[in-house]
Every structure is written in structure tokens, then in C-alpha cells.
Tab-separated table of C-alpha atoms and ligand atoms in Angstrom:
chain	number	residue	atom	x	y	z
G	190	MET	CA	-0.017	-0.004	-0.016
G	191	THR	CA	1.254	3.328	-0.971
G	192	GLU	CA	1.100	6.071	1.899
G	193	ASP	CA	0.189	9.609	0.619
G	194	ALA	CA	0.401	13.056	2.247
G	195	GLY	CA	-3.332	13.106	3.207
G	196	VAL	CA	-4.870	11.921	6.551
G	197	GLY	CA	-2.262	10.730	9.024
G	198	SER	CA	0.366	12.469	7.090
G	199	LEU	CA	3.783	12.732	8.910
G	200	LYS	CA	5.380	15.204	6.722
G	201	GLY	CA	7.443	17.644	8.676
G	202	THR	CA	7.718	15.081	11.773
G	203	VAL	CA	11.006	14.309	13.041
G	204	ALA	CA	10.956	11.229	14.991
G	205	VAL	CA	13.323	9.057	17.296
G	206	VAL	CA	12.538	5.465	17.233
G	207	THR	CA	14.264	3.354	19.919
G	208	GLY	CA	14.758	-0.369	19.371
G	209	GLY	CA	14.135	0.029	15.581
G	210	ALA	CA	17.150	-2.184	14.254
G	211	SER	CA	15.732	-5.578	14.936
G	212	PRO	CA	14.872	-7.001	11.520
G	213	HIS	CA	11.223	-8.222	12.688
G	214	GLY	CA	10.556	-5.933	15.318
G	215	ILE	CA	7.791	-3.588	16.010
G	216	GLY	CA	10.620	-0.737	16.162
G	217	ARG	CA	11.596	-1.351	12.645
G	218	ALA	CA	8.155	-1.835	11.437
G	219	THR	CA	7.250	1.717	13.109
G	220	ALA	CA	10.459	3.341	11.711
G	221	ARG	CA	9.394	2.130	8.004
G	222	LEU	CA	5.865	3.493	8.395
G	223	LEU	CA	6.805	6.745	9.646
G	224	VAL	CA	9.248	7.239	6.835
G	225	ALA	CA	6.645	5.978	4.458
G	226	ARG	CA	4.182	8.670	5.755
G	227	GLY	CA	6.948	11.565	5.080
G	228	ALA	CA	8.776	11.739	8.650
G	229	HIS	CA	12.305	11.749	9.014
G	230	VAL	CA	13.441	9.211	11.475
G	231	VAL	CA	16.366	8.469	13.667
G	232	VAL	CA	16.765	4.953	14.822
G	233	GLY	CA	18.738	4.241	18.142
G	234	ASP	CA	19.448	0.766	18.907
G	235	VAL	CA	22.470	-1.405	20.002
G	236	GLN	CA	22.275	-3.737	17.053
G	237	ASP	CA	24.752	-1.680	14.906
G	238	ASP	CA	25.035	-3.772	11.787
G	239	ALA	CA	21.178	-4.250	11.426
G	240	GLY	CA	20.758	-0.456	12.059
G	241	GLN	CA	23.298	0.546	9.607
G	242	ALA	CA	21.843	-1.742	6.957
G	243	LEU	CA	18.261	-0.103	7.591
G	244	GLU	CA	20.239	3.384	7.297
G	245	ALA	CA	21.594	2.010	3.873
G	246	GLU	CA	18.189	1.082	2.541
G	247	LEU	CA	16.296	4.478	3.632
G	248	GLY	CA	19.187	6.755	3.962
G	249	HIS	CA	17.399	10.083	2.696
G	250	SER	CA	14.844	9.846	5.381
G	251	LEU	CA	16.395	7.625	8.018
G	252	ILE	CA	19.516	7.695	9.967
G	253	TYR	CA	20.893	5.052	12.544
G	254	ARG	CA	22.797	6.031	15.619
G	255	HIS	CA	24.182	3.486	18.545
G	256	LEU	CA	21.940	4.213	21.477
G	257	ASP	CA	21.923	2.182	24.716
G	258	VAL	CA	18.776	3.637	26.172
G	259	SER	CA	19.927	2.985	29.606
G	260	SER	CA	22.846	5.552	29.094
G	261	GLU	CA	22.003	9.471	29.562
G	262	ALA	CA	25.382	10.009	27.687
G	263	ASP	CA	24.119	8.102	24.804
G	264	TRP	CA	21.109	9.964	24.687
G	265	ALA	CA	22.775	13.290	24.562
G	266	SER	CA	24.857	12.305	21.834
G	267	LEU	CA	21.752	11.011	19.839
G	268	MET	CA	19.972	14.087	20.226
G	269	ASP	CA	23.092	16.250	18.961
G	270	ALA	CA	23.019	13.990	16.039
G	271	VAL	CA	19.343	14.262	15.483
G	272	ILE	CA	18.976	18.226	15.714
G	273	ASP	CA	22.358	18.311	13.566
G	274	ARG	CA	20.905	16.383	10.603
G	275	PHE	CA	17.045	16.971	10.940
G	276	GLY	CA	16.337	19.612	13.359
G	277	ASN	CA	14.338	19.569	16.500
G	278	VAL	CA	12.484	16.294	17.607
G	279	THR	CA	8.775	16.227	17.166
G	280	ALA	CA	8.321	12.634	18.160
G	281	LEU	CA	9.714	9.758	20.048
G	282	VAL	CA	8.571	6.200	19.926
G	283	SER	CA	10.517	4.212	22.874
G	284	CYS	CA	10.193	0.868	21.569
G	285	ALA	CA	13.496	-0.707	22.798
G	286	GLY	CA	13.115	-3.596	24.964
G	287	ILE	CA	14.436	-6.793	26.479
G	288	ALA	CA	12.583	-9.731	28.461
G	289	LEU	CA	14.516	-11.909	30.596
G	290	ASP	CA	12.647	-14.977	32.285
G	291	GLY	CA	12.304	-15.360	36.251
G	292	THR	CA	9.845	-14.923	39.081
G	293	ILE	CA	10.451	-12.086	41.638
G	294	GLU	CA	12.473	-15.017	43.779
G	295	SER	CA	14.245	-16.576	40.954
G	296	THR	CA	15.585	-13.588	39.023
G	297	PRO	CA	19.207	-12.814	39.744
G	298	MET	CA	19.809	-9.296	40.861
G	299	ALA	CA	21.824	-8.233	37.811
G	300	ASP	CA	18.982	-9.445	35.581
G	301	HIS	CA	16.472	-7.370	37.408
G	302	ASP	CA	18.574	-4.263	37.210
G	303	ARG	CA	19.093	-4.695	33.386
G	304	VAL	CA	15.611	-5.117	32.523
G	305	ILE	CA	14.688	-2.309	34.897
G	306	ALA	CA	17.278	-0.069	33.352
G	307	ILE	CA	16.498	-0.594	29.687
G	308	ASP	CA	12.645	-1.096	29.729
G	309	GLN	CA	11.900	1.404	32.569
G	310	THR	CA	14.803	3.628	33.032
G	311	GLY	CA	15.202	3.968	29.176
G	312	VAL	CA	11.805	5.270	28.679
G	313	TRP	CA	12.416	7.832	31.475
G	314	LEU	CA	15.624	9.011	30.024
G	315	GLY	CA	14.102	9.298	26.584
G	316	ILE	CA	11.310	11.764	27.710
G	317	ARG	CA	14.093	13.734	29.478
G	318	ALA	CA	16.344	13.900	26.414
G	319	VAL	CA	13.752	14.730	23.984
G	320	ALA	CA	11.454	17.177	26.053
G	321	PRO	CA	13.522	20.361	25.334
G	322	SER	CA	13.760	19.713	21.804
G	323	MET	CA	10.084	19.157	21.483
G	324	ARG	CA	9.398	22.199	23.351
G	325	SER	CA	11.693	24.255	20.974
G	326	ALA	CA	9.607	22.619	18.096
G	327	GLY	CA	6.378	23.829	19.808
G	328	GLY	CA	5.277	20.416	20.697
G	329	GLY	CA	5.404	16.898	19.964
G	330	SER	CA	4.279	13.267	20.585
G	331	ILE	CA	5.508	10.515	22.756
G	332	VAL	CA	4.748	7.048	22.329
G	333	ASN	CA	5.693	4.488	24.821
G	334	ILE	CA	5.668	0.571	24.260
G	335	SER	CA	4.372	-1.192	27.238
G	336	SER	CA	2.796	-4.512	27.035
G	337	VAL	CA	0.004	-6.538	28.154
G	338	ALA	CA	2.339	-7.572	30.775
G	339	GLY	CA	2.051	-4.048	32.006
G	340	ALA	CA	-1.635	-4.633	32.768
G	341	VAL	CA	-1.718	-8.133	34.366
G	342	GLY	CA	1.043	-10.182	36.424
G	343	GLN	CA	2.981	-12.275	34.053
G	344	PRO	CA	4.232	-15.516	35.395
G	345	CYS	CA	7.888	-15.929	35.056
G	346	LEU	CA	8.609	-12.443	33.806
G	347	GLY	CA	8.553	-10.579	37.081
G	348	SER	CA	10.963	-7.674	36.296
G	349	TYR	CA	9.563	-7.277	32.717
G	350	SER	CA	5.998	-7.050	33.919
G	351	ALA	CA	7.122	-4.607	36.666
G	352	ALA	CA	9.066	-2.307	34.241
G	353	LYS	CA	5.979	-2.441	31.750
G	354	TRP	CA	3.406	-1.391	34.576
G	355	ALA	CA	5.942	1.442	35.256
G	356	VAL	CA	6.104	2.737	31.505
G	357	ARG	CA	2.200	3.405	32.260
G	358	GLY	CA	2.967	5.438	35.180
G	359	ILE	CA	5.858	7.307	33.460
G	360	THR	CA	3.544	8.245	30.697
G	361	ARG	CA	0.935	9.570	32.759
G	362	GLN	CA	3.258	11.639	35.013
G	363	ALA	CA	4.845	12.845	31.758
G	364	ALA	CA	1.385	13.597	29.911
G	365	SER	CA	0.586	15.721	33.061
G	366	GLU	CA	3.964	17.450	33.205
G	367	LEU	CA	4.433	18.180	29.299
G	368	ALA	CA	0.848	18.988	28.292
G	369	ASP	CA	1.238	22.698	28.723
G	370	SER	CA	4.063	22.483	26.299
G	371	GLY	CA	1.995	20.772	23.473
G	372	ILE	CA	3.509	17.575	23.981
G	373	ARG	CA	1.257	14.277	24.234
G	374	VAL	CA	2.394	11.138	25.964
G	375	ASN	CA	0.684	7.576	25.410
G	376	THR	CA	1.397	4.206	25.924
G	377	VAL	CA	0.787	1.176	23.616
G	378	LEU	CA	0.182	-2.124	25.240
G	379	PRO	CA	0.755	-4.947	22.581
G	380	GLY	CA	-0.438	-8.592	23.192
G	381	PHE	CA	1.567	-11.271	21.187
G	382	ILE	CA	3.200	-9.951	18.330
G	383	ASP	CA	5.279	-11.944	15.553
G	384	THR	CA	9.060	-10.599	16.545
G	385	MET	CA	12.018	-12.097	17.593
G	386	MET	CA	10.877	-11.316	21.338
G	387	GLY	CA	7.268	-12.217	20.909
G	388	GLY	CA	8.231	-15.677	19.498
G	389	GLN	CA	11.705	-16.046	21.222
G	390	GLY	CA	13.299	-17.477	17.880
G	391	ALA	CA	12.823	-17.785	14.182
G	392	ASP	CA	11.567	-21.505	14.776
G	393	GLN	CA	9.174	-20.533	17.280
G	394	ARG	CA	7.861	-17.658	15.641
G	395	GLU	CA	7.135	-19.604	12.294
G	396	SER	CA	5.483	-22.337	14.422
G	397	LEU	CA	3.241	-19.585	16.033
G	398	ARG	CA	2.441	-18.158	12.810
G	399	LEU	CA	1.492	-21.223	11.082
G	400	ASN	CA	-0.017	-23.067	14.023
G	401	LYS	CA	-1.319	-20.159	16.135
G	402	GLY	CA	0.645	-22.266	18.872
G	403	HIS	CA	-0.225	-21.902	22.287
G	404	SER	CA	-0.343	-18.198	22.152
G	405	GLY	CA	-2.605	-18.120	19.194
G	406	ALA	CA	-4.903	-20.776	21.249
G	407	THR	CA	-5.388	-17.875	23.995
G	408	VAL	CA	-6.136	-15.045	21.914
G	409	PRO	CA	-9.846	-14.476	20.889
G	410	MET	CA	-9.034	-13.401	17.552
G	411	GLY	CA	-7.128	-16.705	17.051
G	412	ARG	CA	-3.765	-15.335	15.784
G	413	ILE	CA	-0.817	-13.511	16.950
G	414	GLY	CA	-0.336	-9.883	15.663
G	415	GLU	CA	1.960	-8.624	13.067
G	416	PRO	CA	4.333	-5.701	13.835
G	417	GLU	CA	2.998	-3.397	11.186
G	418	GLU	CA	-0.345	-3.731	12.912
G	419	VAL	CA	1.062	-2.060	16.093
G	420	ALA	CA	3.023	0.415	13.767
G	421	ARG	CA	-0.199	1.713	12.343
G	422	LEU	CA	-1.558	2.275	15.940
G	423	VAL	CA	1.788	4.097	16.592
G	424	ALA	CA	1.572	6.034	13.442
G	425	PHE	CA	-1.999	7.409	14.689
G	426	LEU	CA	-0.652	8.361	18.081
G	427	VAL	CA	2.475	10.037	16.541
G	428	SER	CA	0.220	12.044	13.975
G	429	ALA	CA	-2.430	14.951	14.581
G	430	GLU	CA	-5.260	12.373	14.165
G	431	SER	CA	-4.702	11.604	17.980
G	432	SER	CA	-4.495	15.529	18.737
G	433	TYR	CA	-6.860	15.017	21.915
G	434	CYS	CA	-5.066	11.994	23.123
G	435	THR	CA	-2.617	12.212	26.016
G	436	GLY	CA	-1.840	10.083	29.204
G	437	ALA	CA	-3.893	7.238	27.832
G	438	ASP	CA	-3.377	3.478	27.403
G	439	PHE	CA	-3.908	1.877	23.967
G	440	VAL	CA	-4.304	-2.014	23.823
G	441	ILE	CA	-3.624	-3.849	20.631
G	442	ASP	CA	-3.914	-7.556	21.507
G	443	GLY	CA	-6.443	-9.321	19.521
G	444	GLY	CA	-8.843	-9.555	22.597
G	445	LEU	CA	-6.218	-11.207	24.818
G	446	LEU	CA	-6.988	-9.100	27.997
G	447	ALA	CA	-10.879	-9.519	27.078
G	448	GLY	CA	-10.476	-13.170	27.292
G	449	PRO	CA	-9.574	-15.920	29.845
G	450	LEU	CA	-5.991	-15.402	30.698
G	451	ALA	CA	-5.684	-18.676	32.441
G	452	GLU	CA	-4.342	-20.762	29.536
G	453	ALA	CA	-1.597	-18.229	29.043
G	454	ALA	CA	-0.018	-19.201	32.538
G	455	ASP	CA	3.103	-20.412	30.384
G	456	TRP	CA	3.715	-17.199	28.552
G	457	GLY	CA	7.362	-17.022	29.589
P	57	NAD	N1	6.590	-9.105	20.620
P	57	NAD	C1	5.767	-9.004	21.658
P	57	NAD	O1	4.991	-10.133	21.518
P	57	NAD	C2	5.599	-7.730	22.363
P	57	NAD	C3	4.337	-7.655	23.106
P	57	NAD	C4	4.365	-6.622	24.100
P	57	NAD	C5	5.415	-5.762	24.147
P	57	NAD	N2	6.390	-5.687	23.178
P	57	NAD	C6	7.403	-4.696	23.441
P	57	NAD	O2	7.472	-4.162	22.053
P	57	NAD	C7	8.954	-3.542	22.295
P	57	NAD	C8	9.438	-4.006	20.896
P	57	NAD	O3	9.963	-5.394	21.046
P	57	NAD	P1	9.865	-6.565	19.701
P	57	NAD	O4	8.920	-7.546	19.916
P	57	NAD	O5	9.930	-5.747	18.435
P	57	NAD	O6	11.593	-7.153	20.090
P	57	NAD	P2	12.830	-6.947	19.331
P	57	NAD	O7	13.582	-7.907	20.017
P	57	NAD	O8	12.576	-7.480	17.808
P	57	NAD	O9	12.988	-5.408	19.409
P	57	NAD	C9	13.708	-5.043	20.571
P	57	NAD	C10	14.591	-3.929	20.320
P	57	NAD	O10	15.303	-3.454	21.316
P	57	NAD	C11	16.573	-3.206	21.102
P	57	NAD	N3	17.496	-2.926	22.314
P	57	NAD	C12	17.447	-4.250	23.330
P	57	NAD	N4	18.228	-3.448	24.337
P	57	NAD	C13	18.419	-2.080	24.069
P	57	NAD	C14	19.318	-0.916	24.619
P	57	NAD	N5	19.848	-1.281	25.835
P	57	NAD	N6	19.055	0.072	23.903
P	57	NAD	C15	18.786	0.364	22.705
P	57	NAD	N7	17.993	-0.698	22.080
P	57	NAD	C16	17.896	-1.900	22.725
P	57	NAD	C17	17.048	-4.512	20.503
P	57	NAD	O11	18.327	-4.603	19.899
P	57	NAD	C18	15.684	-4.768	19.434
P	57	NAD	O12	16.131	-4.110	18.121
P	57	NAD	C19	9.522	-4.087	23.408
P	57	NAD	O13	9.495	-2.894	24.288
P	57	NAD	C20	8.777	-4.981	23.853
P	57	NAD	O14	8.819	-5.284	25.205
P	57	NAD	C21	6.520	-6.820	22.329
């Protein structure tokens, strides 16, 4: 489908997308869609080879920069690069994330600290980094990717679930602090999405896609989601089409949270 400059156009938008390098990820699908709708995009990630390949493919409208979202120094360098190349930032999509298995009792402290640093503090640092630039631009839109794990307790993903709940709190706090600067902040909560993280490996992803697998069986719509479906929701939240939305949660899960969750007890 060709995107045009009509409804939902992102012409004039300068967007930072974290976690956009992974070849099958939600971040990459989002970066591609934002470019297709006319935005300039900077992808920040730790997968440099994959990020540079994306830049080589979409180089006029997209650049890649190394960014560990848990590093305040990396955020400062990224912002210098964005402003130098495209001008002030008007959108941030915080998509970077990791999921490590473990209950509260079984998770090693180092794993817990890493998940919180990337999935929670990374989102907080992103808002701190972009807010001054957005204010200079006269406003902007921030989209933080949480998870259905940020709406329920998720067995065996204790630190991940805690961080994803925190993302919703950070969103509300930022929305209330930044509204008078014309900056909107919203959360997206995906369910099972067909990515490396969602399927935890190519073989499992293929099995989920073909057979619906254990995940598809628990989803009322009977299938897992595609990264491009999440990207379209994110693009809506970035665009002026969502001009009165801020501080809100947007669930995209094929009905997962609406249906019985008991069968999903082995998610981790
Ligand atoms: N796939 C799912 O089923 C699902 C469900 C709910 C929420 N999510 C969330 O969606 C987001 C994207 O996940 P995905 O499914 O596309 O997985 P993915 O593994 O394909 O993408 C995650 C990206 O984050 C990057 N990343 C990891 N650590 C980083 C760091 N320190 N700094 C910068 N980048 C870093 C990875 O390199 C990768 O590109 C994550 O926040 C994840 O928690 C995914």
C-alpha cells in the first residue's frame, strides 16, 4: 500500500525510534511506516549492523545511531546527531526492550537491574532527552511501548512485568507535566506480536504463525499480531489524528485482555 500525504501524513515530523534495528521488530516496522508517511526518522539501537543496513536502505529519510537507552550520555549524543541532521525532534517512539525469564524470587539481581534499566529507565531517560527539543519545536508526541504484561501479572517475567507497569505510570506523569508544552504522551500495550521477542526465535515464530501455537490459542482473534499492525497504531498516536489523546493506554492484543487469561500461564 502506498502512503500519501493526506490523513495521517507525517510530513515535517522528526521522529526518534528506539529499538528500531531488529529485522522483525515492532520498532523497525514503525520506523519504516513513519518514513513512508513522510517523517524523518532516527533509529537508536544497540544492534549496529542491522541499524546501519536499515540506514543504507532508507538513507535519505532515516539515519541510524548507536543508542543504549539506559545511558544518559548516549541520549545526549543521539540528540546532537538528530538536531544536526533533521532539526528539533517532534516524535519519540520508545520501543527498545528486553525480556528476561524469572519470578521475583528466582531472578538474579543483575538481570532485574538490566531489565529495569532498559525497559523502565530507558523510557524515562528518553522523555528527559527529547522534551527540551520538542518544546523548542512547539510540541510533539511521545509513544511508549509497554505490554499486556503491564496490565496483568505475567508468570515468569517478574521484572519485565514490573517495568512495563512502570511505563504506564511514567506516561501519565509525563503527560501531566508536558501537556502545557504541547507534548502528548501515550502508551501502547501490545499482546503477542510476531517478532524475535514475541516468538523468542525464528523457529518458534514460524510455528506460532503457522499453527497459532499456544499463544494463538489464548487470543480471542485466534492469531498473533504482526509488527505492522502495532506500527499503524503508533503512527496514529504520532500524527495529528490523535490530537486530543494524552496520558492514555492503547491496547492492541487481538482481544487477549478481554478473554480468559488462565491458559496463558506459560507465557514466559
Ligand atoms: N513481541 C511481542 O510479543 C511484544 C509484546 C508486548 C510488548 N512488546 C514490546 O515491544 C517492544 C519491541 O519489542 P519487539 O517484540 O519488537 O522485540 P525485538 O527484540 O525485535 O526488538 C527489541 C529491540 O530493542 C533493542 N534493544 C535492546 N536493548 C536495547 C538497549 N539497551 N538500547 C537500545 N535498544 C535496545 C534490540 O536490539 C531490538 O532491536 C519492546 O519494548 C517489547 O517489550 C513486544
